[in-house]
Amino acid sequence: MPHHSVDQLKEWISPSIPLGLMFGKKQQALEILEQIKQQLKSIDIMQEQLNQAEQELPELKKQLEQAQQKLAQLQRNLSESELRQTLIADLLSANNLNPGVREYFCLLKGDFLEFANQEDSLKDEAAAFLELQAIGDELKVIGAYPEFYKKRSIAIAGGFSAGKSEFISSLFEDPNIRLPIGIEPTTAIPTYALNGQENGVIGCSQNGGVIDLLKIDPDFQQKLSHNFIRSFGFNLKTIMPFVFMTTPMKFEHLCFIDTPGYNPSDVADGHTAEDVKTAQEFVQNSEALLWLIGLDSNGTISKSDLDFLDHAGQYSQKPLYIVLNKADLRPYDQLEEIMAEIADTLDDYDIEIAGISAYSSITKEEYLYHKQSLHAFLASLDQPSEKQALLMQRLFAVDEKYQRAILRTIKENKQINATLSGFKLDLLENGFDDLSSDLYEKLGKMNSIFTIKQKEEHLKQLETVTMKIVAAIEQVFGQPSKVNVKIGRRMKSSWMKNSFG
């Protein structure tokens, strides 16, 4: 109600006003009172509207929050979509600029396959080619990230829930840097974690090219989760087969490989053929193997794990160390029993180990150990790597297999030819002197089948291809090899001398 109307009403009903004057204003007073009445009704309506608005306000707030959440999700989806597109484009355009790597694969797909298609002496020829392919994959890593060849690689393996990523993260000095966990083995990307002055994440393409993932997104490492990998709609590992992570670590010369591809050790079917292949590859490309067993399960080593280790050990004499991870979940007396039982089981399977450690990745503490501590084992390996010499030894091992197979065939062919010659003499002595007959023609064909000259040419071809591959590897490292290739050639001469006199 207007202030002047209230003032007038007070003045009119005041006792100091003459009665006649007051009655003369009656009509006007009634009008003012009617105005007050209407205004009070308006106030009541407004109050009802206000009450209704207050009741609707929580729902409106809820709707607003939902709208904001949807907007935020759309913005995240858009951001992730842009991130995926950028990552895919950069990976597909990243090429390995190392000429030695390119030359190696050209030789492998060219000169070596040409030789292998002609030579059939080696029975496990497919395994030899896979070994050369694995050497090439190692060269891709070295060519993409040269610092890697100075490090000694330690493969971290075990069941899916053993806590491999958490274990490696426990070795980082920066507590804010961690490897992603909970990613399915089939989609997880192998990560090489190595010491560096600064934190960095480098992605490597299928061609051996590299991209700085932190330039794409400063928080990329945190986004490398299971859901992010699945969001691509295909296995990201096919175009980004591995990732390098650098961060300050206590062990300067070590590189820890977070190895995916293993089924849980307690599944019904155990480890698959693909698991075994992955294990062999990582063992071949590393200088030691740490096998993790999660103590949050039953705390024993399963039959499939034992078969796994036994199978992988057939391909390598590299040290094996067992880590009983998540030791903080067990009382000390149980840890002693579990460790003793696992040590006995491994011994029963003739699986040689460098030691066993009961360790917690959460507390970063070792509770007890067998033979030697985890720290002592890693410290013994913490020295500059001889990756070039190791790769050369693997190459020469393949070369030696071919040499031995070919030389064995040469020896057998000589024996067969000697037998055929003796058979011809026997025929002549028994009156079969028609040298133009079909019999002598067939004997001649057999002589040509078991020729020695062709195999000797294959030996020379093998030596030429091997020396070309040696040169390509030396080009990758930028220095000559310390392993003398003539060792293999002397072996050949000595073998032939002992075999044929």
Short mmCIF file of C-alpha atoms in Angstrom, two decimals:
data_model
loop_
_atom_site.label_atom_id
_atom_site.label_comp_id
_atom_site.label_asym_id
_atom_site.label_seq_id
_atom_site.Cartn_x
_atom_site.Cartn_y
_atom_site.Cartn_z
CA MET A 1 0.00 0.00 0.00
CA PRO A 2 1.33 3.52 -0.88
CA HIS A 3 2.76 5.36 2.12
CA HIS A 4 0.67 8.56 1.56
CA SER A 5 -2.64 6.59 1.72
CA VAL A 6 -1.71 5.14 5.09
CA ASP A 7 -0.79 8.60 6.36
CA GLN A 8 -4.11 10.03 5.25
CA LEU A 9 -6.05 7.25 6.94
CA LYS A 10 -4.27 7.87 10.22
CA GLU A 11 -4.98 11.59 9.99
CA TRP A 12 -8.70 11.08 9.35
CA ILE A 13 -9.34 8.75 12.22
CA SER A 14 -7.28 10.85 14.63
CA PRO A 15 -9.37 12.31 17.63
CA SER A 16 -7.99 15.82 16.95
CA ILE A 17 -9.91 15.98 13.65
CA PRO A 18 -13.42 17.53 13.88
CA LEU A 19 -16.19 14.94 13.66
CA GLY A 20 -17.93 16.60 10.68
CA LEU A 21 -14.75 16.71 8.72
CA MET A 22 -14.13 13.06 9.47
CA PHE A 23 -17.61 12.01 8.23
CA GLY A 24 -17.09 14.14 5.16
CA LYS A 25 -14.10 12.02 4.30
CA LYS A 26 -15.89 8.69 4.84
CA GLN A 27 -16.26 7.85 1.18
CA GLN A 28 -12.64 8.55 0.51
CA ALA A 29 -11.60 6.44 3.51
CA LEU A 30 -13.66 3.54 2.24
CA GLU A 31 -11.95 3.75 -1.12
CA ILE A 32 -8.55 3.71 0.53
CA LEU A 33 -9.50 0.71 2.64
CA GLU A 34 -10.68 -1.09 -0.51
CA GLN A 35 -7.29 -0.40 -2.07
CA ILE A 36 -5.64 -1.89 1.00
CA LYS A 37 -7.86 -4.96 0.70
CA GLN A 38 -6.96 -5.48 -2.94
CA GLN A 39 -3.32 -5.01 -2.25
CA LEU A 40 -3.48 -7.57 0.55
CA LYS A 41 -5.09 -10.05 -1.86
CA SER A 42 -2.27 -9.41 -4.32
CA ILE A 43 0.23 -10.06 -1.55
CA ASP A 44 -1.50 -13.34 -0.74
CA ILE A 45 -1.36 -14.40 -4.39
CA MET A 46 2.27 -13.44 -4.60
CA GLN A 47 2.97 -15.41 -1.44
CA GLU A 48 1.28 -18.49 -2.91
CA GLN A 49 3.32 -18.09 -6.06
CA LEU A 50 6.47 -17.70 -3.98
CA ASN A 51 5.65 -20.84 -1.97
CA GLN A 52 5.00 -22.78 -5.16
CA ALA A 53 8.29 -21.52 -6.64
CA GLU A 54 10.12 -22.60 -3.49
CA GLN A 55 8.62 -26.08 -3.84
CA GLU A 56 9.62 -26.29 -7.49
CA LEU A 57 13.11 -24.89 -6.89
CA PRO A 58 14.78 -28.23 -5.84
CA GLU A 59 13.46 -29.95 -8.96
CA LEU A 60 14.65 -27.06 -11.11
CA LYS A 61 18.03 -27.21 -9.42
CA LYS A 62 18.16 -30.96 -10.07
CA GLN A 63 17.27 -30.45 -13.72
CA LEU A 64 19.92 -27.74 -13.98
CA GLU A 65 22.53 -30.02 -12.43
CA GLN A 66 21.59 -32.83 -14.81
CA ALA A 67 21.84 -30.46 -17.75
CA GLN A 68 25.25 -29.29 -16.52
CA GLN A 69 26.39 -32.90 -16.11
CA LYS A 70 25.23 -33.76 -19.63
CA LEU A 71 27.01 -30.70 -20.97
CA ALA A 72 30.18 -31.66 -19.11
CA GLN A 73 29.93 -35.24 -20.46
CA LEU A 74 29.43 -33.94 -23.99
CA GLN A 75 32.46 -31.71 -23.55
CA ARG A 76 34.50 -34.69 -22.27
CA ASN A 77 33.30 -36.84 -25.16
CA LEU A 78 34.23 -34.11 -27.61
CA SER A 79 37.62 -33.69 -25.95
CA GLU A 80 38.28 -37.45 -25.99
CA SER A 81 37.13 -37.68 -29.59
CA GLU A 82 39.57 -34.94 -30.58
CA LEU A 83 42.27 -36.68 -28.52
CA ARG A 84 41.63 -40.01 -30.27
CA GLN A 85 41.68 -38.40 -33.72
CA THR A 86 44.91 -36.55 -32.95
CA LEU A 87 46.55 -39.66 -31.52
CA ILE A 88 45.56 -41.87 -34.47
CA ALA A 89 46.68 -39.25 -37.01
CA ASP A 90 50.04 -38.72 -35.28
CA LEU A 91 50.69 -42.45 -34.94
CA LEU A 92 49.87 -43.20 -38.55
CA SER A 93 52.09 -40.38 -39.77
CA ALA A 94 55.01 -41.19 -37.42
CA ASN A 95 57.74 -43.10 -39.24
CA ASN A 96 60.97 -44.56 -37.93
CA LEU A 97 63.69 -42.35 -39.32
CA ASN A 98 66.48 -44.76 -38.34
CA PRO A 99 67.98 -46.03 -41.63
CA GLY A 100 69.46 -49.09 -39.91
CA VAL A 101 66.01 -50.29 -38.83
CA ARG A 102 64.61 -49.82 -42.33
CA GLU A 103 67.59 -51.66 -43.82
CA TYR A 104 67.18 -54.56 -41.36
CA PHE A 105 63.56 -55.19 -42.34
CA CYS A 106 64.34 -54.78 -46.03
CA LEU A 107 66.99 -57.49 -45.67
CA LEU A 108 64.68 -59.69 -43.63
CA LYS A 109 61.86 -59.49 -46.17
CA GLY A 110 64.21 -59.54 -49.17
CA ASP A 111 67.59 -61.26 -49.05
CA PHE A 112 66.87 -63.51 -46.09
CA LEU A 113 63.49 -64.75 -47.37
CA GLU A 114 65.06 -65.38 -50.78
CA PHE A 115 67.71 -67.53 -49.06
CA ALA A 116 65.19 -69.28 -46.78
CA ASN A 117 62.88 -70.15 -49.70
CA GLN A 118 65.76 -71.96 -51.41
CA GLU A 119 67.23 -73.64 -48.32
CA ASP A 120 65.26 -76.41 -46.61
CA SER A 121 67.82 -78.01 -44.28
CA LEU A 122 66.64 -76.34 -41.08
CA LYS A 123 63.56 -78.06 -39.66
CA ASP A 124 62.47 -75.28 -37.29
CA GLU A 125 62.84 -72.60 -39.92
CA ALA A 126 59.66 -70.81 -38.77
CA ALA A 127 61.11 -70.39 -35.27
CA ALA A 128 64.31 -68.97 -36.72
CA PHE A 129 62.36 -66.40 -38.73
CA LEU A 130 60.29 -65.44 -35.68
CA GLU A 131 63.51 -64.91 -33.73
CA LEU A 132 64.83 -62.59 -36.45
CA GLN A 133 61.47 -60.79 -36.40
CA ALA A 134 61.77 -60.39 -32.61
CA ILE A 135 65.28 -58.95 -33.03
CA GLY A 136 63.80 -56.49 -35.52
CA ASP A 137 61.09 -55.48 -33.07
CA GLU A 138 63.80 -54.83 -30.49
CA LEU A 139 65.65 -52.71 -33.04
CA LYS A 140 62.45 -50.71 -33.61
CA VAL A 141 62.38 -49.84 -29.92
CA ILE A 142 66.05 -48.90 -29.90
CA GLY A 143 65.77 -46.88 -33.10
CA ALA A 144 62.68 -45.09 -31.81
CA TYR A 145 64.13 -44.28 -28.41
CA PRO A 146 67.98 -44.48 -28.44
CA GLU A 147 68.22 -44.11 -24.66
CA PHE A 148 66.59 -47.51 -24.37
CA TYR A 149 69.62 -49.45 -25.63
CA LYS A 150 71.64 -48.21 -22.64
CA LYS A 151 69.18 -49.80 -20.22
CA ARG A 152 68.95 -53.39 -19.02
CA SER A 153 65.41 -54.65 -19.54
CA ILE A 154 63.59 -56.43 -16.72
CA ALA A 155 60.33 -58.11 -17.76
CA ILE A 156 57.58 -57.95 -15.11
CA ALA A 157 55.13 -60.81 -15.61
CA GLY A 158 52.51 -62.82 -13.76
CA GLY A 159 48.75 -63.27 -13.51
CA PHE A 160 46.37 -60.46 -14.44
CA SER A 161 45.64 -59.59 -10.81
CA ALA A 162 49.20 -60.00 -9.50
CA GLY A 163 49.69 -56.21 -9.36
CA LYS A 164 52.41 -55.77 -12.00
CA SER A 165 51.61 -52.12 -12.73
CA GLU A 166 51.37 -51.26 -9.04
CA PHE A 167 54.71 -52.97 -8.45
CA ILE A 168 56.49 -50.93 -11.13
CA SER A 169 54.82 -47.73 -9.91
CA SER A 170 56.19 -48.42 -6.42
CA LEU A 171 59.70 -48.02 -7.85
CA PHE A 172 59.00 -44.45 -9.02
CA GLU A 173 60.29 -41.60 -6.88
CA ASP A 174 57.36 -39.35 -7.84
CA PRO A 175 54.24 -40.70 -6.05
CA ASN A 176 51.97 -38.85 -8.50
CA ILE A 177 53.24 -40.88 -11.46
CA ARG A 178 51.60 -44.28 -11.77
CA LEU A 179 50.97 -46.84 -14.46
CA PRO A 180 47.30 -47.45 -15.35
CA ILE A 181 45.84 -50.51 -13.64
CA GLY A 182 42.89 -52.81 -14.27
CA ILE A 183 43.31 -52.95 -18.05
CA GLU A 184 42.37 -56.20 -19.77
CA PRO A 185 45.44 -58.12 -20.98
CA THR A 186 44.16 -58.31 -24.55
CA THR A 187 44.03 -54.52 -24.92
CA ALA A 188 46.81 -53.41 -22.55
CA ILE A 189 49.78 -51.72 -24.20
CA PRO A 190 53.25 -52.86 -23.09
CA THR A 191 54.95 -50.04 -21.20
CA TYR A 192 58.71 -49.58 -20.82
CA ALA A 193 59.34 -47.68 -17.59
CA LEU A 194 62.86 -46.29 -17.26
CA ASN A 195 64.78 -43.72 -15.30
CA GLY A 196 64.75 -40.15 -16.57
CA GLN A 197 65.36 -36.69 -15.16
CA GLU A 198 61.85 -35.59 -16.09
CA ASN A 199 58.46 -37.25 -16.40
CA GLY A 200 57.59 -38.17 -19.95
CA VAL A 201 55.33 -40.48 -21.95
CA ILE A 202 56.37 -41.46 -25.48
CA GLY A 203 54.15 -43.52 -27.79
CA CYS A 204 55.71 -45.68 -30.49
CA SER A 205 53.96 -46.47 -33.75
CA GLN A 206 53.89 -49.78 -35.58
CA ASN A 207 56.54 -48.41 -37.94
CA GLY A 208 58.85 -47.52 -35.07
CA GLY A 209 58.06 -43.80 -35.13
CA VAL A 210 57.63 -41.88 -31.86
CA ILE A 211 55.25 -39.19 -30.64
CA ASP A 212 55.28 -37.18 -27.43
CA LEU A 213 51.96 -38.09 -25.81
CA LEU A 214 52.19 -35.29 -23.25
CA LYS A 215 52.20 -32.74 -26.09
CA ILE A 216 48.88 -34.18 -27.23
CA ASP A 217 47.52 -33.96 -23.69
CA PRO A 218 49.48 -33.07 -20.51
CA ASP A 219 47.38 -35.60 -18.58
CA PHE A 220 47.60 -38.32 -21.23
CA GLN A 221 49.11 -40.88 -18.88
CA GLN A 222 46.12 -40.59 -16.56
CA LYS A 223 43.76 -41.05 -19.51
CA LEU A 224 45.43 -44.24 -20.70
CA SER A 225 42.77 -46.27 -18.93
CA HIS A 226 40.71 -49.31 -19.84
CA ASN A 227 37.67 -47.25 -20.89
CA PHE A 228 39.80 -44.90 -23.00
CA ILE A 229 41.42 -47.79 -24.84
CA ARG A 230 38.03 -49.43 -25.43
CA SER A 231 36.59 -46.17 -26.75
CA PHE A 232 38.65 -46.48 -29.95
CA GLY A 233 36.51 -49.35 -31.17
CA PHE A 234 39.61 -51.34 -32.15
CA ASN A 235 42.72 -52.57 -30.37
CA LEU A 236 44.90 -49.47 -29.99
CA LYS A 237 47.89 -51.79 -29.57
CA THR A 238 47.80 -52.51 -33.32
CA ILE A 239 48.97 -48.96 -34.10
CA MET A 240 50.73 -48.16 -30.81
CA PRO A 241 52.43 -51.43 -29.82
CA PHE A 242 54.32 -49.99 -26.86
CA VAL A 243 54.84 -46.89 -24.74
CA PHE A 244 57.91 -45.44 -23.00
CA MET A 245 57.49 -43.79 -19.61
CA THR A 246 60.39 -41.87 -18.11
CA THR A 247 60.46 -40.74 -14.49
CA PRO A 248 63.11 -40.48 -11.76
CA MET A 249 63.88 -43.95 -10.39
CA LYS A 250 66.35 -45.40 -7.93
CA PHE A 251 67.78 -47.80 -10.53
CA GLU A 252 69.48 -45.68 -13.18
CA HIS A 253 70.28 -48.36 -15.75
CA LEU A 254 67.18 -50.54 -15.53
CA CYS A 255 64.08 -50.56 -17.70
CA PHE A 256 60.99 -52.35 -16.36
CA ILE A 257 58.58 -53.80 -18.92
CA ASP A 258 54.94 -53.95 -17.83
CA THR A 259 53.98 -57.07 -19.77
CA PRO A 260 50.32 -57.57 -20.72
CA GLY A 261 48.81 -60.55 -22.50
CA TYR A 262 48.60 -63.01 -19.63
CA ASN A 263 45.36 -64.64 -18.52
CA PRO A 264 44.77 -64.90 -14.78
CA SER A 265 46.82 -67.79 -13.46
CA ASP A 266 43.81 -69.53 -11.89
CA VAL A 267 41.48 -69.62 -14.91
CA ALA A 268 40.24 -73.02 -16.05
CA ASP A 269 42.19 -73.09 -19.29
CA GLY A 270 45.36 -71.58 -17.85
CA HIS A 271 47.61 -69.66 -20.20
CA THR A 272 46.92 -69.65 -23.93
CA ALA A 273 49.33 -70.21 -26.80
CA GLU A 274 49.32 -66.45 -27.33
CA ASP A 275 50.31 -65.98 -23.68
CA VAL A 276 53.27 -68.32 -24.09
CA LYS A 277 54.34 -66.55 -27.27
CA THR A 278 54.18 -63.20 -25.47
CA ALA A 279 56.18 -64.59 -22.57
CA GLN A 280 58.88 -65.93 -24.87
CA GLU A 281 59.11 -62.61 -26.69
CA PHE A 282 59.49 -60.57 -23.53
CA VAL A 283 61.98 -63.01 -22.00
CA GLN A 284 64.03 -62.95 -25.20
CA ASN A 285 64.00 -59.17 -25.26
CA SER A 286 64.88 -58.76 -21.59
CA GLU A 287 67.87 -59.57 -19.41
CA ALA A 288 65.92 -60.85 -16.40
CA LEU A 289 62.37 -61.87 -15.48
CA LEU A 290 60.42 -60.89 -12.35
CA TRP A 291 57.41 -63.16 -11.85
CA LEU A 292 54.71 -61.73 -9.56
CA ILE A 293 52.25 -63.73 -7.47
CA GLY A 294 49.44 -61.84 -5.75
CA LEU A 295 49.02 -62.81 -2.11
CA ASP A 296 45.43 -61.56 -2.05
CA SER A 297 44.47 -64.90 -3.64
CA ASN A 298 45.40 -68.30 -2.18
CA GLY A 299 49.10 -67.47 -2.06
CA THR A 300 50.32 -70.45 -4.08
CA ILE A 301 51.88 -70.81 -7.48
CA SER A 302 49.49 -72.54 -9.86
CA LYS A 303 50.25 -75.42 -12.20
CA SER A 304 49.68 -73.18 -15.22
CA ASP A 305 52.18 -70.65 -13.87
CA LEU A 306 54.74 -73.42 -13.34
CA ASP A 307 54.22 -74.68 -16.90
CA PHE A 308 54.47 -71.11 -18.11
CA LEU A 309 57.80 -70.51 -16.34
CA ASP A 310 59.16 -73.88 -17.38
CA HIS A 311 58.22 -73.27 -21.03
CA ALA A 312 59.62 -69.73 -21.02
CA GLY A 313 62.79 -70.91 -19.28
CA GLN A 314 63.53 -73.34 -22.10
CA TYR A 315 64.27 -70.36 -24.33
CA SER A 316 66.49 -68.46 -21.93
CA GLN A 317 69.07 -68.86 -19.20
CA LYS A 318 68.30 -65.40 -17.86
CA PRO A 319 67.78 -64.94 -14.10
CA LEU A 320 64.28 -65.42 -12.70
CA TYR A 321 63.17 -63.73 -9.48
CA ILE A 322 59.82 -64.39 -7.75
CA VAL A 323 57.94 -61.53 -6.05
CA LEU A 324 55.12 -62.38 -3.64
CA ASN A 325 53.26 -59.12 -4.06
CA LYS A 326 50.68 -57.62 -1.65
CA ALA A 327 52.55 -59.07 1.32
CA ASP A 328 50.93 -56.46 3.59
CA LEU A 329 47.72 -58.52 3.41
CA ARG A 330 49.27 -61.51 5.22
CA PRO A 331 50.60 -62.13 8.76
CA TYR A 332 54.35 -62.66 8.97
CA ASP A 333 54.11 -66.36 9.91
CA GLN A 334 51.92 -67.03 6.85
CA LEU A 335 54.48 -65.30 4.63
CA GLU A 336 57.17 -67.65 5.88
CA GLU A 337 55.03 -70.71 5.14
CA ILE A 338 54.00 -69.49 1.69
CA MET A 339 57.56 -68.62 0.71
CA ALA A 340 58.89 -72.00 1.85
CA GLU A 341 56.14 -73.85 -0.02
CA ILE A 342 56.73 -71.94 -3.28
CA ALA A 343 60.50 -72.41 -3.01
CA ASP A 344 60.02 -76.19 -2.63
CA THR A 345 57.55 -76.33 -5.52
CA LEU A 346 59.88 -74.47 -7.87
CA ASP A 347 62.71 -76.77 -6.85
CA ASP A 348 60.53 -79.82 -7.60
CA TYR A 349 59.99 -78.47 -11.12
CA ASP A 350 63.74 -77.76 -11.53
CA ILE A 351 62.97 -74.09 -12.10
CA GLU A 352 66.05 -72.19 -11.03
CA ILE A 353 65.44 -68.87 -9.29
CA ALA A 354 67.67 -66.02 -8.12
CA GLY A 355 65.47 -65.43 -5.07
CA ILE A 356 62.00 -64.82 -3.64
CA SER A 357 60.74 -61.63 -2.00
CA ALA A 358 57.59 -60.96 0.04
CA TYR A 359 56.90 -57.37 -0.99
CA SER A 360 54.14 -54.78 -0.77
CA SER A 361 53.69 -52.34 -3.64
CA ILE A 362 51.48 -50.19 -1.40
CA THR A 363 53.86 -49.78 1.53
CA LYS A 364 56.97 -50.18 -0.69
CA GLU A 365 58.33 -52.56 1.94
CA GLU A 366 59.98 -55.97 1.76
CA TYR A 367 58.89 -58.22 4.65
CA LEU A 368 61.27 -61.13 4.11
CA TYR A 369 63.20 -62.85 1.33
CA HIS A 370 64.76 -66.12 0.23
CA LYS A 371 68.34 -66.31 -1.13
CA GLN A 372 68.68 -62.56 -1.74
CA SER A 373 66.57 -59.45 -1.29
CA LEU A 374 64.68 -57.82 -4.14
CA HIS A 375 66.80 -54.68 -3.82
CA ALA A 376 70.04 -56.69 -3.94
CA PHE A 377 68.87 -58.55 -7.04
CA LEU A 378 67.92 -55.35 -8.88
CA ALA A 379 71.09 -53.58 -7.72
CA SER A 380 73.20 -56.42 -9.17
CA LEU A 381 71.60 -55.77 -12.57
CA ASP A 382 71.81 -51.97 -12.35
CA GLN A 383 74.62 -51.38 -14.83
CA PRO A 384 74.78 -50.25 -18.47
CA SER A 385 73.36 -52.78 -20.90
CA GLU A 386 75.14 -54.61 -23.70
CA LYS A 387 72.05 -54.77 -25.90
CA GLN A 388 74.05 -54.65 -29.12
CA ALA A 389 76.18 -57.63 -28.10
CA LEU A 390 73.08 -59.54 -26.94
CA LEU A 391 71.27 -58.94 -30.24
CA MET A 392 74.36 -59.99 -32.18
CA GLN A 393 74.56 -63.20 -30.14
CA ARG A 394 70.92 -63.95 -30.92
CA LEU A 395 71.55 -63.28 -34.62
CA PHE A 396 74.62 -65.54 -34.66
CA ALA A 397 72.63 -68.25 -32.85
CA VAL A 398 70.18 -68.28 -35.77
CA ASP A 399 73.11 -68.20 -38.22
CA GLU A 400 74.72 -71.14 -36.42
CA LYS A 401 71.50 -73.18 -36.56
CA TYR A 402 71.36 -72.73 -40.33
CA GLN A 403 75.06 -73.53 -40.69
CA ARG A 404 74.79 -76.73 -38.70
CA ALA A 405 71.67 -77.79 -40.60
CA ILE A 406 73.27 -77.15 -43.99
CA LEU A 407 76.57 -78.81 -43.03
CA ARG A 408 74.64 -81.79 -41.72
CA THR A 409 72.80 -82.01 -45.06
CA ILE A 410 76.13 -81.77 -46.92
CA LYS A 411 77.49 -84.64 -44.85
CA GLU A 412 74.37 -86.74 -45.49
CA ASN A 413 74.47 -85.94 -49.22
CA LYS A 414 78.09 -87.02 -49.39
CA GLN A 415 77.21 -90.29 -47.74
CA ILE A 416 74.29 -90.80 -50.12
CA ASN A 417 76.45 -90.00 -53.16
CA ALA A 418 79.12 -92.39 -51.93
CA THR A 419 76.48 -95.09 -51.55
CA LEU A 420 75.13 -94.38 -55.06
CA SER A 421 78.63 -94.55 -56.52
CA GLY A 422 79.20 -97.89 -54.79
CA PHE A 423 75.88 -99.12 -56.15
CA LYS A 424 76.95 -98.17 -59.70
CA LEU A 425 80.21 -100.10 -59.30
CA ASP A 426 78.31 -103.12 -58.01
CA LEU A 427 76.04 -102.99 -61.05
CA LEU A 428 78.99 -102.79 -63.45
CA GLU A 429 80.75 -105.66 -61.70
CA ASN A 430 77.60 -107.75 -62.07
CA GLY A 431 77.34 -107.16 -65.81
CA PHE A 432 74.91 -104.21 -65.91
CA ASP A 433 77.17 -102.22 -68.28
CA ASP A 434 74.49 -100.41 -70.31
CA LEU A 435 75.12 -96.89 -69.03
CA SER A 436 72.31 -95.54 -71.22
CA SER A 437 69.65 -97.60 -69.46
CA ASP A 438 66.87 -96.07 -67.38
CA LEU A 439 68.47 -97.44 -64.22
CA TYR A 440 71.67 -95.43 -64.65
CA GLU A 441 69.62 -92.38 -65.68
CA LYS A 442 67.64 -92.58 -62.43
CA LEU A 443 70.82 -93.00 -60.42
CA GLY A 444 72.13 -89.84 -62.10
CA LYS A 445 69.00 -87.95 -61.14
CA MET A 446 69.41 -89.07 -57.54
CA ASN A 447 72.99 -87.77 -57.60
CA SER A 448 71.72 -84.40 -58.80
CA ILE A 449 69.06 -84.30 -56.05
CA PHE A 450 71.62 -84.85 -53.33
CA THR A 451 74.08 -82.34 -54.69
CA ILE A 452 76.71 -80.77 -52.49
CA LYS A 453 77.56 -77.76 -54.61
CA GLN A 454 74.13 -76.14 -54.14
CA LYS A 455 74.36 -76.47 -50.35
CA GLU A 456 77.84 -74.94 -50.36
CA GLU A 457 76.43 -72.02 -52.35
CA HIS A 458 73.68 -71.68 -49.72
CA LEU A 459 76.37 -71.45 -47.02
CA LYS A 460 77.99 -68.58 -48.90
CA GLN A 461 74.58 -66.95 -49.40
CA LEU A 462 73.87 -67.28 -45.67
CA GLU A 463 77.19 -65.66 -44.82
CA THR A 464 76.47 -62.75 -47.16
CA VAL A 465 72.98 -62.16 -45.75
CA THR A 466 74.22 -62.41 -42.16
CA MET A 467 76.99 -59.89 -42.74
CA LYS A 468 74.48 -57.47 -44.30
CA ILE A 469 72.22 -57.84 -41.27
CA VAL A 470 75.20 -57.27 -38.96
CA ALA A 471 75.94 -54.03 -40.80
CA ALA A 472 72.29 -52.92 -40.43
CA ILE A 473 72.36 -53.58 -36.69
CA GLU A 474 75.64 -51.69 -36.32
CA GLN A 475 74.02 -48.80 -38.17
CA VAL A 476 71.17 -48.73 -35.63
CA PHE A 477 73.62 -48.50 -32.74
CA GLY A 478 76.02 -46.20 -34.56
CA GLN A 479 79.03 -48.30 -33.61
CA PRO A 480 80.71 -51.58 -34.61
CA SER A 481 79.79 -54.76 -32.80
CA LYS A 482 81.95 -56.10 -29.97
CA VAL A 483 80.96 -59.66 -30.90
CA ASN A 484 83.26 -61.01 -33.61
CA VAL A 485 81.25 -62.59 -36.40
CA LYS A 486 84.29 -64.66 -37.41
CA ILE A 487 83.53 -66.91 -34.46
CA GLY A 488 80.67 -68.32 -36.47
CA ARG A 489 82.81 -68.75 -39.59
CA ARG A 490 85.58 -70.54 -37.63
CA MET A 491 82.93 -72.82 -36.17
CA LYS A 492 81.91 -73.73 -39.69
CA SER A 493 85.46 -74.54 -40.81
CA SER A 494 86.14 -76.54 -37.65
CA TRP A 495 82.86 -78.44 -37.97
CA MET A 496 83.57 -79.37 -41.58
CA LYS A 497 87.13 -80.44 -40.76
CA ASN A 498 86.00 -82.70 -37.93
CA SER A 499 83.18 -84.14 -40.02
CA PHE A 500 84.97 -84.80 -43.29
CA GLY A 501 88.66 -84.95 -42.38
#
